[in-house]
Amino acid sequence: MSHTGAQKSSSLTLVLMVASAAIGGTLQYGYNLAIMNSPTTFIQTFINETFLERWDIQLEDYQVTLVWTIIVSIFSLGGLAGALIAGPMTIYFGRKKCLLLNNVFLMSGALLALTSRAAKSFEMIIISRVLVGINAGISMNVQPMYFGESAPKHLRGAVSLSSAVFTAFGVVLGQVVGLREVLGSEPCWQYLLASNAIPGLIQLLTLPWFPESPRYLLIDRGDKEGCINALRRLRGCEVQSSELNEILQEQAETKGMRPRRPWELFADRSVRWQLISVMVISSAMQLCGNDSIYFYASYVFKEAGIPDNLIQYVTVGTGTCEFTACIMCNLLIERKGRRFMLMGGFILMTVWAIVFTIALLYEHKISWMPYLSMACIFTYILSFGMGPAGVTGILPTEIFNQTARPAAYMIAGSMMWLNLFIIGMIFPFIVSELSEYCFVPFGAVCLLCAVYIGLVLPETKGKSLAVITSEFHKLNFKGQDKHFESQTEAQYQLGEVCHSTSL
């Protein structure tokens, strides 16, 4: 009976830790994607007025659109910078402290956004978006790492996936707060842009009460006592020897090795296919065009034939759709596995992209086609939430060891943010130039990624790092003679003793 009570308190501590980290973490990514949709016309007017007042210049429509596109897309460049500094920050400060320090960027950005209107400076909005982007870039990398290292093996997927659930919740929250009746009106847009400070404040007040990642404490800091205490708090019972032994085994394998740098992973054959997999899937997550729907939701729905006065409510539906899908994925991931969810999500997205294209082609010929095209956007987002949205963030935690993990997240995060920036810049042009065929490139990306996952990615559900490594090992050293393969495997199992001693 007491053991059951302990287990309940353990799951409660873990759930509260997840909520605390994610509210000021990946929730910010979704929230900051969504809040830029509703104040579009107000900020464009503000840009125009600023130019007129300062330099007596009346901007052309395309010039205003260009400045607005920079404000929207610069968030992605900030995210890229955040992804690059996240690795060194997690190694130096630890996972938890890194998330707490990350709020410095957020609060500075919120302050600039809040005062930009009074200062009559659209440049302050641009700097604010960069800082908020850095915050999102760091949390998108550090949070799944923190969760993956803190959760027990049987819950690792579900706990790591909660990052995606909170991202989707952030999108819904941003869309609701951005409604005209809340903060999406002309007098309130500066408060809307600064409202992201509230989740950050909640995190600053709650996260310090929770433990650091047990793996970080033992493997990176060598603090066995701290690791045992953290595990005890997170599990709510005495530490199981099997779990501690697994962490100790990983510590022994990486002993004497310093944390790897991103360029070292590119040169290391033993992680070649792990790296390619993470890069391909992280890129596809953005190149599938899903997150761009939030940037330009109104524009997409206008093209689909939805009346102007209903667009803001339909937009809230897109976020709710992804949020629901992420919760469903959270419930299914430990039953169906990572590979099934990823592949299934991309295949379904390919199907909906084809149906959406057909719907757009017959939009003016059949009266109900605009509603089918709108339904396709919802099903596309639903399919994205069911697989790629959540599983992508888990992969680096599961397929890289402790020394390579921060560098792997830096590479995955860089690919994600770089591709989000590219898609954010070209998405309006894809929609206008390809018109009815605008989702064909996205459908092609989804199909190619599904094929890649089917051919290359092994299932990682419930497996230890050693088992996953051995599966990738067959791919990384395919076609080599058995003697060399077993020799290299022995070196890898020993934490690349030869490599570390040469350093």
mmCIF file of N, CA, C and O in Angstrom, residues 276-286 342 346 388 391-392 395 449 452-453 457:
data_model
loop_
_atom_site.group_PDB
_atom_site.id
_atom_site.type_symbol
_atom_site.label_atom_id
_atom_site.label_comp_id
_atom_site.label_asym_id
_atom_site.label_seq_id
_atom_site.Cartn_x
_atom_site.Cartn_y
_atom_site.Cartn_z
ATOM 1 N N ILE A 276 22.266 11.526 -39.655
ATOM 2 C CA ILE A 276 21.482 11.737 -40.884
ATOM 3 C C ILE A 276 19.987 11.657 -40.557
ATOM 4 O O ILE A 276 19.194 12.499 -41.011
ATOM 5 N N SER A 277 19.607 10.680 -39.729
ATOM 6 C CA SER A 277 18.184 10.505 -39.368
ATOM 7 C C SER A 277 17.632 11.733 -38.667
ATOM 8 O O SER A 277 16.547 12.230 -39.002
ATOM 9 N N VAL A 278 18.394 12.243 -37.688
ATOM 10 C CA VAL A 278 17.954 13.413 -36.931
ATOM 11 C C VAL A 278 17.854 14.643 -37.848
ATOM 12 O O VAL A 278 16.897 15.424 -37.756
ATOM 13 N N MET A 279 18.819 14.796 -38.746
ATOM 14 C CA MET A 279 18.815 15.952 -39.665
ATOM 15 C C MET A 279 17.655 15.880 -40.652
ATOM 16 O O MET A 279 16.968 16.873 -40.885
ATOM 17 N N VAL A 280 17.424 14.688 -41.204
ATOM 18 C CA VAL A 280 16.342 14.514 -42.190
ATOM 19 C C VAL A 280 14.982 14.774 -41.543
ATOM 20 O O VAL A 280 14.158 15.541 -42.065
ATOM 21 N N ILE A 281 14.753 14.156 -40.364
ATOM 22 C CA ILE A 281 13.429 14.260 -39.732
ATOM 23 C C ILE A 281 13.186 15.663 -39.165
ATOM 24 O O ILE A 281 12.081 16.196 -39.265
ATOM 25 N N SER A 282 14.236 16.310 -38.604
ATOM 26 C CA SER A 282 14.090 17.690 -38.104
ATOM 27 C C SER A 282 13.808 18.664 -39.237
ATOM 28 O O SER A 282 13.014 19.599 -39.086
ATOM 29 N N SER A 283 14.456 18.451 -40.384
ATOM 30 C CA SER A 283 14.211 19.312 -41.547
ATOM 31 C C SER A 283 12.802 19.108 -42.080
ATOM 32 O O SER A 283 12.089 20.073 -42.373
ATOM 33 N N ALA A 284 12.403 17.823 -42.194
ATOM 34 C CA ALA A 284 11.068 17.507 -42.728
ATOM 35 C C ALA A 284 9.965 18.069 -41.850
ATOM 36 O O ALA A 284 8.900 18.455 -42.339
ATOM 37 N N MET A 285 10.232 18.153 -40.545
ATOM 38 C CA MET A 285 9.239 18.685 -39.602
ATOM 39 C C MET A 285 8.837 20.119 -39.981
ATOM 40 O O MET A 285 7.692 20.524 -39.802
ATOM 41 N N GLN A 286 9.795 20.900 -40.527
ATOM 42 C CA GLN A 286 9.472 22.260 -40.948
ATOM 43 C C GLN A 286 9.128 22.345 -42.429
ATOM 44 O O GLN A 286 8.257 23.095 -42.832
ATOM 45 N N LEU A 342 5.790 8.145 -36.439
ATOM 46 C CA LEU A 342 6.442 9.066 -37.383
ATOM 47 C C LEU A 342 6.034 8.761 -38.819
ATOM 48 O O LEU A 342 5.612 9.643 -39.568
ATOM 49 N N PHE A 346 3.575 11.041 -41.450
ATOM 50 C CA PHE A 346 4.033 11.575 -42.746
ATOM 51 C C PHE A 346 3.234 11.004 -43.925
ATOM 52 O O PHE A 346 2.941 11.721 -44.882
ATOM 53 N N PRO A 388 5.019 13.453 -36.332
ATOM 54 C CA PRO A 388 6.222 14.293 -36.426
ATOM 55 C C PRO A 388 6.354 15.347 -35.336
ATOM 56 O O PRO A 388 7.462 15.586 -34.842
ATOM 57 N N VAL A 391 7.383 13.154 -31.862
ATOM 58 C CA VAL A 391 8.423 12.118 -31.869
ATOM 59 C C VAL A 391 9.785 12.689 -32.259
ATOM 60 O O VAL A 391 10.819 12.244 -31.766
ATOM 61 N N THR A 392 9.792 13.708 -33.128
ATOM 62 C CA THR A 392 11.053 14.292 -33.606
ATOM 63 C C THR A 392 11.929 14.764 -32.448
ATOM 64 O O THR A 392 13.144 14.562 -32.462
ATOM 65 N N LEU A 395 13.913 11.804 -30.474
ATOM 66 C CA LEU A 395 14.956 10.990 -31.116
ATOM 67 C C LEU A 395 16.386 11.238 -30.630
ATOM 68 O O LEU A 395 17.077 10.287 -30.277
ATOM 69 N N CYS A 449 10.175 11.588 -46.670
ATOM 70 C CA CYS A 449 10.565 11.352 -45.279
ATOM 71 C C CYS A 449 9.995 10.028 -44.768
ATOM 72 O O CYS A 449 10.679 9.279 -44.062
ATOM 73 N N TYR A 452 12.121 7.283 -46.110
ATOM 74 C CA TYR A 452 13.399 7.235 -45.393
ATOM 75 C C TYR A 452 13.243 6.529 -44.035
ATOM 76 O O TYR A 452 14.035 5.660 -43.674
ATOM 77 N N ILE A 453 12.194 6.911 -43.280
ATOM 78 C CA ILE A 453 11.954 6.308 -41.952
ATOM 79 C C ILE A 453 11.743 4.804 -42.083
ATOM 80 O O ILE A 453 12.295 4.005 -41.324
ATOM 81 N N LEU A 457 15.208 4.031 -40.141
ATOM 82 C CA LEU A 457 15.084 4.238 -38.692
ATOM 83 C C LEU A 457 14.613 2.983 -37.952
ATOM 84 O O LEU A 457 13.538 2.462 -38.239
#
